[in-house]
Amino acid sequence: MRVVIAGAGNIGRYLSVDLVNRGHEVTLIDSSDAALDKVPDGGTNLLNGDACAPKVLERAGTREADVVIAATGDDEDNLVISLLAKQEFAVPRVLARVNHPVNEWLFDDSWGVDLAVSPPHLLTALVEEEVSTGDLVPLLKLQRGRVELLEIRLDAMSPVIDKRVEEIDLPPNVTLVAVVRDGHVAPCRGTTPLTEGDELLALVGEGSIDELRERLVGDRHTTR
């Protein structure tokens, strides 16, 4: 897979190294030589330039890219990069970093963004993941917030313990995607049994979070 990343900050550098280690072809763009110098040697293609400029994106091979990641520390730049990637270069998948949550509403398909990621919200989710048991933790918003990826950690009080997935009366616009157990990830199938300590990943449509909580967690928590 060919990936173009704009922004060689901490996030951009980490992504580039991780993706290269996974066997992908990565080009990292930044206008700062100092930032690019911090990228570890090991296969990342480095390009000095302004990723908001179409000529720079062209030189980076954006036209042949499968994914573009706008990961700069500036929301305006990330929006411009996303729009160019989608409209000028027809990139199939565009991901964008949201630095300030107040701007999150802008990061949608009208700006060419397929998936917006907000580091502050991810940090909140990670904190909640560490301290929450028996509740729903939001991990990611999709489709302009109309769909959420949630994590549900089952405890001994969950009404679905020792049941199979097919025995759970789920809301119609909820899909259980995977179960994480003892460090192993497995797809959720109808015959999948649920046990204490399981972590479920679910895609949840609008208006279904409270109902899903009731089905999987019970009525111990105040609805939101």
JSON list of C-alpha atoms in Angstrom, two decimals:
[
{"chain": "A", "resi": 1, "resn": "MET", "atom": "CA", "xyz": [0.00, 0.00, 0.00]},
{"chain": "A", "resi": 2, "resn": "ARG", "atom": "CA", "xyz": [1.27, 3.48, -0.86]},
{"chain": "A", "resi": 3, "resn": "VAL", "atom": "CA", "xyz": [0.82, 6.05, 1.88]},
{"chain": "A", "resi": 4, "resn": "VAL", "atom": "CA", "xyz": [1.57, 9.78, 1.87]},
{"chain": "A", "resi": 5, "resn": "ILE", "atom": "CA", "xyz": [1.81, 11.48, 5.26]},
{"chain": "A", "resi": 6, "resn": "ALA", "atom": "CA", "xyz": [1.84, 15.26, 5.66]},
{"chain": "A", "resi": 7, "resn": "GLY", "atom": "CA", "xyz": [3.51, 16.44, 8.85]},
{"chain": "A", "resi": 8, "resn": "ALA", "atom": "CA", "xyz": [6.68, 15.06, 10.43]},
{"chain": "A", "resi": 9, "resn": "GLY", "atom": "CA", "xyz": [5.76, 15.79, 14.01]},
{"chain": "A", "resi": 10, "resn": "ASN", "atom": "CA", "xyz": [5.57, 13.08, 16.65]},
{"chain": "A", "resi": 11, "resn": "ILE", "atom": "CA", "xyz": [2.42, 11.57, 15.15]},
{"chain": "A", "resi": 12, "resn": "GLY", "atom": "CA", "xyz": [3.61, 11.69, 11.55]},
{"chain": "A", "resi": 13, "resn": "ARG", "atom": "CA", "xyz": [7.00, 10.20, 12.41]},
{"chain": "A", "resi": 14, "resn": "TYR", "atom": "CA", "xyz": [5.46, 7.40, 14.44]},
{"chain": "A", "resi": 15, "resn": "LEU", "atom": "CA", "xyz": [2.98, 6.54, 11.69]},
{"chain": "A", "resi": 16, "resn": "SER", "atom": "CA", "xyz": [5.67, 6.53, 9.01]},
{"chain": "A", "resi": 17, "resn": "VAL", "atom": "CA", "xyz": [7.96, 4.18, 10.93]},
{"chain": "A", "resi": 18, "resn": "ASP", "atom": "CA", "xyz": [5.11, 1.88, 11.94]},
{"chain": "A", "resi": 19, "resn": "LEU", "atom": "CA", "xyz": [3.70, 1.65, 8.41]},
{"chain": "A", "resi": 20, "resn": "VAL", "atom": "CA", "xyz": [7.13, 1.00, 6.89]},
{"chain": "A", "resi": 21, "resn": "ASN", "atom": "CA", "xyz": [7.71, -1.75, 9.41]},
{"chain": "A", "resi": 22, "resn": "ARG", "atom": "CA", "xyz": [4.42, -3.28, 8.29]},
{"chain": "A", "resi": 23, "resn": "GLY", "atom": "CA", "xyz": [5.64, -3.40, 4.71]},
{"chain": "A", "resi": 24, "resn": "HIS", "atom": "CA", "xyz": [3.99, -0.30, 3.23]},
{"chain": "A", "resi": 25, "resn": "GLU", "atom": "CA", "xyz": [5.58, 2.31, 0.98]},
{"chain": "A", "resi": 26, "resn": "VAL", "atom": "CA", "xyz": [5.53, 5.64, 2.82]},
{"chain": "A", "resi": 27, "resn": "THR", "atom": "CA", "xyz": [6.38, 9.20, 1.82]},
{"chain": "A", "resi": 28, "resn": "LEU", "atom": "CA", "xyz": [6.57, 11.79, 4.60]},
{"chain": "A", "resi": 29, "resn": "ILE", "atom": "CA", "xyz": [6.24, 15.49, 3.76]},
{"chain": "A", "resi": 30, "resn": "ASP", "atom": "CA", "xyz": [7.29, 18.43, 5.93]},
{"chain": "A", "resi": 31, "resn": "SER", "atom": "CA", "xyz": [8.60, 21.93, 5.29]},
{"chain": "A", "resi": 32, "resn": "SER", "atom": "CA", "xyz": [11.10, 21.62, 8.15]},
{"chain": "A", "resi": 33, "resn": "ASP", "atom": "CA", "xyz": [14.43, 19.92, 7.58]},
{"chain": "A", "resi": 34, "resn": "ALA", "atom": "CA", "xyz": [14.84, 19.69, 11.35]},
{"chain": "A", "resi": 35, "resn": "ALA", "atom": "CA", "xyz": [11.61, 17.68, 11.64]},
{"chain": "A", "resi": 36, "resn": "LEU", "atom": "CA", "xyz": [12.58, 15.36, 8.79]},
{"chain": "A", "resi": 37, "resn": "ASP", "atom": "CA", "xyz": [16.02, 14.82, 10.32]},
{"chain": "A", "resi": 38, "resn": "LYS", "atom": "CA", "xyz": [14.31, 13.25, 13.35]},
{"chain": "A", "resi": 39, "resn": "VAL", "atom": "CA", "xyz": [12.81, 10.46, 11.24]},
{"chain": "A", "resi": 40, "resn": "PRO", "atom": "CA", "xyz": [14.73, 7.22, 11.90]},
{"chain": "A", "resi": 41, "resn": "ASP", "atom": "CA", "xyz": [16.52, 5.68, 8.95]},
{"chain": "A", "resi": 42, "resn": "GLY", "atom": "CA", "xyz": [14.72, 2.69, 7.60]},
{"chain": "A", "resi": 43, "resn": "GLY", "atom": "CA", "xyz": [12.77, 3.12, 4.40]},
{"chain": "A", "resi": 44, "resn": "THR", "atom": "CA", "xyz": [10.58, 6.22, 4.70]},
{"chain": "A", "resi": 45, "resn": "ASN", "atom": "CA", "xyz": [10.77, 8.50, 1.66]},
{"chain": "A", "resi": 46, "resn": "LEU", "atom": "CA", "xyz": [11.31, 12.07, 2.90]},
{"chain": "A", "resi": 47, "resn": "LEU", "atom": "CA", "xyz": [10.21, 15.18, 1.02]},
{"chain": "A", "resi": 48, "resn": "ASN", "atom": "CA", "xyz": [10.85, 18.76, 2.10]},
{"chain": "A", "resi": 49, "resn": "GLY", "atom": "CA", "xyz": [8.00, 21.01, 1.05]},
{"chain": "A", "resi": 50, "resn": "ASP", "atom": "CA", "xyz": [4.61, 22.51, 1.84]},
{"chain": "A", "resi": 51, "resn": "ALA", "atom": "CA", "xyz": [2.00, 19.75, 1.63]},
{"chain": "A", "resi": 52, "resn": "CYS", "atom": "CA", "xyz": [-0.67, 22.38, 0.96]},
{"chain": "A", "resi": 53, "resn": "ALA", "atom": "CA", "xyz": [0.93, 22.98, -2.44]},
{"chain": "A", "resi": 54, "resn": "PRO", "atom": "CA", "xyz": [-0.36, 20.71, -5.24]},
{"chain": "A", "resi": 55, "resn": "LYS", "atom": "CA", "xyz": [3.10, 20.55, -6.84]},
{"chain": "A", "resi": 56, "resn": "VAL", "atom": "CA", "xyz": [4.57, 19.14, -3.64]},
{"chain": "A", "resi": 57, "resn": "LEU", "atom": "CA", "xyz": [1.81, 16.55, -3.36]},
{"chain": "A", "resi": 58, "resn": "GLU", "atom": "CA", "xyz": [2.45, 15.62, -6.98]},
{"chain": "A", "resi": 59, "resn": "ARG", "atom": "CA", "xyz": [6.15, 15.11, -6.27]},
{"chain": "A", "resi": 60, "resn": "ALA", "atom": "CA", "xyz": [5.23, 12.94, -3.29]},
{"chain": "A", "resi": 61, "resn": "GLY", "atom": "CA", "xyz": [3.37, 10.55, -5.56]},
{"chain": "A", "resi": 62, "resn": "THR", "atom": "CA", "xyz": [-0.05, 11.42, -4.19]},
{"chain": "A", "resi": 63, "resn": "ARG", "atom": "CA", "xyz": [-1.72, 10.54, -7.48]},
{"chain": "A", "resi": 64, "resn": "GLU", "atom": "CA", "xyz": [-0.67, 6.91, -6.99]},
{"chain": "A", "resi": 65, "resn": "ALA", "atom": "CA", "xyz": [-1.32, 6.84, -3.24]},
{"chain": "A", "resi": 66, "resn": "ASP", "atom": "CA", "xyz": [-3.85, 4.52, -1.66]},
{"chain": "A", "resi": 67, "resn": "VAL", "atom": "CA", "xyz": [-4.02, 6.59, 1.52]},
{"chain": "A", "resi": 68, "resn": "VAL", "atom": "CA", "xyz": [-3.17, 10.17, 2.47]},
{"chain": "A", "resi": 69, "resn": "ILE", "atom": "CA", "xyz": [-2.82, 11.14, 6.13]},
{"chain": "A", "resi": 70, "resn": "ALA", "atom": "CA", "xyz": [-2.97, 14.85, 6.97]},
{"chain": "A", "resi": 71, "resn": "ALA", "atom": "CA", "xyz": [-1.15, 14.83, 10.30]},
{"chain": "A", "resi": 72, "resn": "THR", "atom": "CA", "xyz": [0.19, 18.35, 10.70]},
{"chain": "A", "resi": 73, "resn": "GLY", "atom": "CA", "xyz": [-0.30, 20.40, 13.84]},
{"chain": "A", "resi": 74, "resn": "ASP", "atom": "CA", "xyz": [-2.48, 22.92, 11.98]},
{"chain": "A", "resi": 75, "resn": "ASP", "atom": "CA", "xyz": [-6.16, 22.16, 11.37]},
{"chain": "A", "resi": 76, "resn": "GLU", "atom": "CA", "xyz": [-6.43, 24.55, 8.42]},
{"chain": "A", "resi": 77, "resn": "ASP", "atom": "CA", "xyz": [-3.49, 22.87, 6.71]},
{"chain": "A", "resi": 78, "resn": "ASN", "atom": "CA", "xyz": [-4.97, 19.44, 7.34]},
{"chain": "A", "resi": 79, "resn": "LEU", "atom": "CA", "xyz": [-8.26, 20.47, 5.75]},
{"chain": "A", "resi": 80, "resn": "VAL", "atom": "CA", "xyz": [-6.53, 21.91, 2.68]},
{"chain": "A", "resi": 81, "resn": "ILE", "atom": "CA", "xyz": [-4.36, 18.80, 2.30]},
{"chain": "A", "resi": 82, "resn": "SER", "atom": "CA", "xyz": [-7.40, 16.54, 2.62]},
{"chain": "A", "resi": 83, "resn": "LEU", "atom": "CA", "xyz": [-9.38, 18.49, 0.03]},
{"chain": "A", "resi": 84, "resn": "LEU", "atom": "CA", "xyz": [-6.50, 18.45, -2.45]},
{"chain": "A", "resi": 85, "resn": "ALA", "atom": "CA", "xyz": [-5.88, 14.75, -1.91]},
{"chain": "A", "resi": 86, "resn": "LYS", "atom": "CA", "xyz": [-9.49, 13.87, -2.57]},
{"chain": "A", "resi": 87, "resn": "GLN", "atom": "CA", "xyz": [-10.46, 16.34, -5.31]},
{"chain": "A", "resi": 88, "resn": "GLU", "atom": "CA", "xyz": [-7.22, 16.92, -7.21]},
{"chain": "A", "resi": 89, "resn": "PHE", "atom": "CA", "xyz": [-5.60, 13.51, -6.79]},
{"chain": "A", "resi": 90, "resn": "ALA", "atom": "CA", "xyz": [-8.62, 11.23, -6.27]},
{"chain": "A", "resi": 91, "resn": "VAL", "atom": "CA", "xyz": [-7.02, 9.43, -3.32]},
{"chain": "A", "resi": 92, "resn": "PRO", "atom": "CA", "xyz": [-9.33, 6.58, -2.22]},
{"chain": "A", "resi": 93, "resn": "ARG", "atom": "CA", "xyz": [-8.82, 7.05, 1.51]},
{"chain": "A", "resi": 94, "resn": "VAL", "atom": "CA", "xyz": [-8.02, 10.32, 3.31]},
{"chain": "A", "resi": 95, "resn": "LEU", "atom": "CA", "xyz": [-7.41, 10.50, 7.04]},
{"chain": "A", "resi": 96, "resn": "ALA", "atom": "CA", "xyz": [-6.98, 13.77, 8.92]},
{"chain": "A", "resi": 97, "resn": "ARG", "atom": "CA", "xyz": [-5.76, 14.77, 12.35]},
{"chain": "A", "resi": 98, "resn": "VAL", "atom": "CA", "xyz": [-7.98, 17.16, 14.33]},
{"chain": "A", "resi": 99, "resn": "ASN", "atom": "CA", "xyz": [-5.82, 19.21, 16.67]},
{"chain": "A", "resi": 100, "resn": "HIS", "atom": "CA", "xyz": [-8.56, 21.28, 18.28]},
{"chain": "A", "resi": 101, "resn": "PRO", "atom": "CA", "xyz": [-11.84, 19.47, 19.08]},
{"chain": "A", "resi": 102, "resn": "VAL", "atom": "CA", "xyz": [-13.81, 22.67, 18.42]},
{"chain": "A", "resi": 103, "resn": "ASN", "atom": "CA", "xyz": [-12.94, 22.22, 14.73]},
{"chain": "A", "resi": 104, "resn": "GLU", "atom": "CA", "xyz": [-14.00, 18.59, 14.54]},
{"chain": "A", "resi": 105, "resn": "TRP", "atom": "CA", "xyz": [-17.29, 19.40, 12.81]},
{"chain": "A", "resi": 106, "resn": "LEU", "atom": "CA", "xyz": [-15.38, 20.68, 9.77]},
{"chain": "A", "resi": 107, "resn": "PHE", "atom": "CA", "xyz": [-13.61, 17.40, 9.13]},
{"chain": "A", "resi": 108, "resn": "ASP", "atom": "CA", "xyz": [-16.11, 15.61, 6.91]},
{"chain": "A", "resi": 109, "resn": "ASP", "atom": "CA", "xyz": [-16.45, 14.51, 3.31]},
{"chain": "A", "resi": 110, "resn": "SER", "atom": "CA", "xyz": [-17.12, 18.06, 2.13]},
{"chain": "A", "resi": 111, "resn": "TRP", "atom": "CA", "xyz": [-13.43, 18.66, 2.84]},
{"chain": "A", "resi": 112, "resn": "GLY", "atom": "CA", "xyz": [-12.41, 15.29, 1.45]},
{"chain": "A", "resi": 113, "resn": "VAL", "atom": "CA", "xyz": [-11.98, 13.65, 4.86]},
{"chain": "A", "resi": 114, "resn": "ASP", "atom": "CA", "xyz": [-12.98, 10.00, 5.10]},
{"chain": "A", "resi": 115, "resn": "LEU", "atom": "CA", "xyz": [-11.88, 9.61, 8.71]},
{"chain": "A", "resi": 116, "resn": "ALA", "atom": "CA", "xyz": [-11.03, 12.31, 11.27]},
{"chain": "A", "resi": 117, "resn": "VAL", "atom": "CA", "xyz": [-8.96, 11.46, 14.32]},
{"chain": "A", "resi": 118, "resn": "SER", "atom": "CA", "xyz": [-8.80, 13.76, 17.33]},
{"chain": "A", "resi": 119, "resn": "PRO", "atom": "CA", "xyz": [-5.79, 13.05, 19.60]},
{"chain": "A", "resi": 120, "resn": "PRO", "atom": "CA", "xyz": [-7.48, 14.68, 22.65]},
{"chain": "A", "resi": 121, "resn": "HIS", "atom": "CA", "xyz": [-10.53, 12.46, 22.20]},
{"chain": "A", "resi": 122, "resn": "LEU", "atom": "CA", "xyz": [-8.33, 9.41, 21.71]},
{"chain": "A", "resi": 123, "resn": "LEU", "atom": "CA", "xyz": [-6.49, 10.21, 24.93]},
{"chain": "A", "resi": 124, "resn": "THR", "atom": "CA", "xyz": [-9.82, 10.49, 26.73]},
{"chain": "A", "resi": 125, "resn": "ALA", "atom": "CA", "xyz": [-10.87, 7.14, 25.32]},
{"chain": "A", "resi": 126, "resn": "LEU", "atom": "CA", "xyz": [-7.61, 5.55, 26.40]},
{"chain": "A", "resi": 127, "resn": "VAL", "atom": "CA", "xyz": [-8.02, 6.90, 29.94]},
{"chain": "A", "resi": 128, "resn": "GLU", "atom": "CA", "xyz": [-11.61, 5.66, 30.07]},
{"chain": "A", "resi": 129, "resn": "GLU", "atom": "CA", "xyz": [-10.50, 2.30, 28.72]},
{"chain": "A", "resi": 130, "resn": "GLU", "atom": "CA", "xyz": [-8.06, 1.91, 31.61]},
{"chain": "A", "resi": 131, "resn": "VAL", "atom": "CA", "xyz": [-10.54, 2.81, 34.34]},
{"chain": "A", "resi": 132, "resn": "SER", "atom": "CA", "xyz": [-13.88, 1.66, 32.94]},
{"chain": "A", "resi": 133, "resn": "THR", "atom": "CA", "xyz": [-15.32, -1.78, 33.45]},
{"chain": "A", "resi": 134, "resn": "GLY", "atom": "CA", "xyz": [-18.91, -2.62, 32.62]},
{"chain": "A", "resi": 135, "resn": "ASP", "atom": "CA", "xyz": [-19.53, 0.47, 30.50]},
{"chain": "A", "resi": 136, "resn": "LEU", "atom": "CA", "xyz": [-19.24, 1.69, 26.92]},
{"chain": "A", "resi": 137, "resn": "VAL", "atom": "CA", "xyz": [-16.12, 3.60, 25.87]},
{"chain": "A", "resi": 138, "resn": "PRO", "atom": "CA", "xyz": [-16.26, 5.60, 22.60]},
{"chain": "A", "resi": 139, "resn": "LEU", "atom": "CA", "xyz": [-13.16, 5.01, 20.46]},
{"chain": "A", "resi": 140, "resn": "LEU", "atom": "CA", "xyz": [-13.91, 6.51, 17.06]},
{"chain": "A", "resi": 141, "resn": "LYS", "atom": "CA", "xyz": [-16.59, 8.46, 15.20]},
{"chain": "A", "resi": 142, "resn": "LEU", "atom": "CA", "xyz": [-17.50, 7.61, 11.60]},
{"chain": "A", "resi": 143, "resn": "GLN", "atom": "CA", "xyz": [-19.92, 9.06, 9.05]},
{"chain": "A", "resi": 144, "resn": "ARG", "atom": "CA", "xyz": [-19.80, 12.57, 10.57]},
{"chain": "A", "resi": 145, "resn": "GLY", "atom": "CA", "xyz": [-20.51, 11.16, 14.00]},
{"chain": "A", "resi": 146, "resn": "ARG", "atom": "CA", "xyz": [-23.57, 9.17, 12.94]},
{"chain": "A", "resi": 147, "resn": "VAL", "atom": "CA", "xyz": [-21.78, 5.91, 13.70]},
{"chain": "A", "resi": 148, "resn": "GLU", "atom": "CA", "xyz": [-19.42, 5.21, 16.59]},
{"chain": "A", "resi": 149, "resn": "LEU", "atom": "CA", "xyz": [-16.94, 2.46, 17.30]},
{"chain": "A", "resi": 150, "resn": "LEU", "atom": "CA", "xyz": [-17.35, 1.54, 20.97]},
{"chain": "A", "resi": 151, "resn": "GLU", "atom": "CA", "xyz": [-15.53, -0.74, 23.35]},
{"chain": "A", "resi": 152, "resn": "ILE", "atom": "CA", "xyz": [-17.55, -2.65, 25.95]},
{"chain": "A", "resi": 153, "resn": "ARG", "atom": "CA", "xyz": [-15.68, -4.40, 28.73]},
{"chain": "A", "resi": 154, "resn": "LEU", "atom": "CA", "xyz": [-17.84, -7.11, 30.29]},
{"chain": "A", "resi": 155, "resn": "ASP", "atom": "CA", "xyz": [-17.72, -7.68, 34.03]},
{"chain": "A", "resi": 156, "resn": "ALA", "atom": "CA", "xyz": [-19.34, -10.30, 36.25]},
{"chain": "A", "resi": 157, "resn": "MET", "atom": "CA", "xyz": [-22.57, -8.27, 36.48]},
{"chain": "A", "resi": 158, "resn": "SER", "atom": "CA", "xyz": [-23.16, -8.17, 32.73]},
{"chain": "A", "resi": 159, "resn": "PRO", "atom": "CA", "xyz": [-26.44, -9.85, 31.73]},
{"chain": "A", "resi": 160, "resn": "VAL", "atom": "CA", "xyz": [-24.80, -11.44, 28.68]},
{"chain": "A", "resi": 161, "resn": "ILE", "atom": "CA", "xyz": [-22.13, -13.45, 30.50]},
{"chain": "A", "resi": 162, "resn": "ASP", "atom": "CA", "xyz": [-22.18, -17.12, 29.41]},
{"chain": "A", "resi": 163, "resn": "LYS", "atom": "CA", "xyz": [-24.47, -16.31, 26.47]},
{"chain": "A", "resi": 164, "resn": "ARG", "atom": "CA", "xyz": [-23.72, -16.63, 22.79]},
{"chain": "A", "resi": 165, "resn": "VAL", "atom": "CA", "xyz": [-23.85, -13.55, 20.56]},
{"chain": "A", "resi": 166, "resn": "GLU", "atom": "CA", "xyz": [-26.89, -14.94, 18.71]},
{"chain": "A", "resi": 167, "resn": "GLU", "atom": "CA", "xyz": [-28.79, -15.05, 22.02]},
{"chain": "A", "resi": 168, "resn": "ILE", "atom": "CA", "xyz": [-28.45, -11.29, 22.60]},
{"chain": "A", "resi": 169, "resn": "ASP", "atom": "CA", "xyz": [-31.33, -9.04, 21.55]},
{"chain": "A", "resi": 170, "resn": "LEU", "atom": "CA", "xyz": [-29.24, -6.30, 19.94]},
{"chain": "A", "resi": 171, "resn": "PRO", "atom": "CA", "xyz": [-30.68, -3.05, 18.56]},
{"chain": "A", "resi": 172, "resn": "PRO", "atom": "CA", "xyz": [-31.16, -3.21, 14.77]},
{"chain": "A", "resi": 173, "resn": "ASN", "atom": "CA", "xyz": [-28.38, -0.73, 13.90]},
{"chain": "A", "resi": 174, "resn": "VAL", "atom": "CA", "xyz": [-25.70, -2.30, 16.09]},
{"chain": "A", "resi": 175, "resn": "THR", "atom": "CA", "xyz": [-23.05, -4.74, 14.91]},
{"chain": "A", "resi": 176, "resn": "LEU", "atom": "CA", "xyz": [-20.68, -6.56, 17.24]},
{"chain": "A", "resi": 177, "resn": "VAL", "atom": "CA", "xyz": [-17.45, -6.61, 15.27]},
{"chain": "A", "resi": 178, "resn": "ALA", "atom": "CA", "xyz": [-14.87, -8.39, 17.42]},
{"chain": "A", "resi": 179, "resn": "VAL", "atom": "CA", "xyz": [-14.12, -9.79, 20.84]},
{"chain": "A", "resi": 180, "resn": "VAL", "atom": "CA", "xyz": [-10.75, -9.35, 22.55]},
{"chain": "A", "resi": 181, "resn": "ARG", "atom": "CA", "xyz": [-9.92, -12.10, 25.03]},
{"chain": "A", "resi": 182, "resn": "ASP", "atom": "CA", "xyz": [-6.56, -12.80, 26.68]},
{"chain": "A", "resi": 183, "resn": "GLY", "atom": "CA", "xyz": [-4.78, -10.61, 24.16]},
{"chain": "A", "resi": 184, "resn": "HIS", "atom": "CA", "xyz": [-6.33, -12.35, 21.15]},
{"chain": "A", "resi": 185, "resn": "VAL", "atom": "CA", "xyz": [-8.78, -10.75, 18.71]},
{"chain": "A", "resi": 186, "resn": "ALA", "atom": "CA", "xyz": [-11.53, -12.82, 17.11]},
{"chain": "A", "resi": 187, "resn": "PRO", "atom": "CA", "xyz": [-14.52, -11.85, 14.95]},
{"chain": "A", "resi": 188, "resn": "CYS", "atom": "CA", "xyz": [-17.90, -11.92, 16.66]},
{"chain": "A", "resi": 189, "resn": "ARG", "atom": "CA", "xyz": [-20.03, -14.71, 15.24]},
{"chain": "A", "resi": 190, "resn": "GLY", "atom": "CA", "xyz": [-23.42, -15.96, 16.32]},
{"chain": "A", "resi": 191, "resn": "THR", "atom": "CA", "xyz": [-21.88, -18.88, 18.15]},
{"chain": "A", "resi": 192, "resn": "THR", "atom": "CA", "xyz": [-19.25, -16.79, 19.94]},
{"chain": "A", "resi": 193, "resn": "PRO", "atom": "CA", "xyz": [-19.62, -17.22, 23.73]},
{"chain": "A", "resi": 194, "resn": "LEU", "atom": "CA", "xyz": [-19.16, -14.20, 25.98]},
{"chain": "A", "resi": 195, "resn": "THR", "atom": "CA", "xyz": [-17.27, -14.43, 29.24]},
{"chain": "A", "resi": 196, "resn": "GLU", "atom": "CA", "xyz": [-16.26, -12.13, 32.07]},
{"chain": "A", "resi": 197, "resn": "GLY", "atom": "CA", "xyz": [-13.37, -9.87, 31.07]},
{"chain": "A", "resi": 198, "resn": "ASP", "atom": "CA", "xyz": [-14.17, -9.93, 27.36]},
{"chain": "A", "resi": 199, "resn": "GLU", "atom": "CA", "xyz": [-13.77, -6.65, 25.51]},
{"chain": "A", "resi": 200, "resn": "LEU", "atom": "CA", "xyz": [-16.28, -6.22, 22.68]},
{"chain": "A", "resi": 201, "resn": "LEU", "atom": "CA", "xyz": [-15.91, -3.83, 19.75]},
{"chain": "A", "resi": 202, "resn": "ALA", "atom": "CA", "xyz": [-19.22, -2.62, 18.35]},
{"chain": "A", "resi": 203, "resn": "LEU", "atom": "CA", "xyz": [-20.32, -0.32, 15.53]},
{"chain": "A", "resi": 204, "resn": "VAL", "atom": "CA", "xyz": [-23.31, 1.63, 16.80]},
{"chain": "A", "resi": 205, "resn": "GLY", "atom": "CA", "xyz": [-25.70, 3.87, 14.87]},
{"chain": "A", "resi": 206, "resn": "GLU", "atom": "CA", "xyz": [-27.37, 7.01, 16.14]},
{"chain": "A", "resi": 207, "resn": "GLY", "atom": "CA", "xyz": [-29.71, 6.67, 19.09]},
{"chain": "A", "resi": 208, "resn": "SER", "atom": "CA", "xyz": [-28.70, 3.13, 20.00]},
{"chain": "A", "resi": 209, "resn": "ILE", "atom": "CA", "xyz": [-26.03, 3.60, 22.65]},
{"chain": "A", "resi": 210, "resn": "ASP", "atom": "CA", "xyz": [-28.37, 3.60, 25.64]},
{"chain": "A", "resi": 211, "resn": "GLU", "atom": "CA", "xyz": [-30.23, 0.54, 24.37]},
{"chain": "A", "resi": 212, "resn": "LEU", "atom": "CA", "xyz": [-26.96, -1.29, 23.73]},
{"chain": "A", "resi": 213, "resn": "ARG", "atom": "CA", "xyz": [-25.77, -0.41, 27.22]},
{"chain": "A", "resi": 214, "resn": "GLU", "atom": "CA", "xyz": [-28.97, -1.87, 28.68]},
{"chain": "A", "resi": 215, "resn": "ARG", "atom": "CA", "xyz": [-28.47, -5.11, 26.72]},
{"chain": "A", "resi": 216, "resn": "LEU", "atom": "CA", "xyz": [-24.79, -5.62, 27.52]},
{"chain": "A", "resi": 217, "resn": "VAL", "atom": "CA", "xyz": [-24.22, -3.81, 30.80]},
{"chain": "A", "resi": 218, "resn": "GLY", "atom": "CA", "xyz": [-27.60, -3.54, 32.48]},
{"chain": "A", "resi": 219, "resn": "ASP", "atom": "CA", "xyz": [-29.19, -0.53, 34.17]},
{"chain": "A", "resi": 220, "resn": "ARG", "atom": "CA", "xyz": [-26.37, 0.22, 36.62]},
{"chain": "A", "resi": 221, "resn": "HIS", "atom": "CA", "xyz": [-25.23, 3.37, 34.85]},
{"chain": "A", "resi": 222, "resn": "THR", "atom": "CA", "xyz": [-26.97, 6.63, 34.20]},
{"chain": "A", "resi": 223, "resn": "THR", "atom": "CA", "xyz": [-27.94, 6.93, 30.55]},
{"chain": "A", "resi": 224, "resn": "ARG", "atom": "CA", "xyz": [-26.37, 9.55, 28.35]}
]
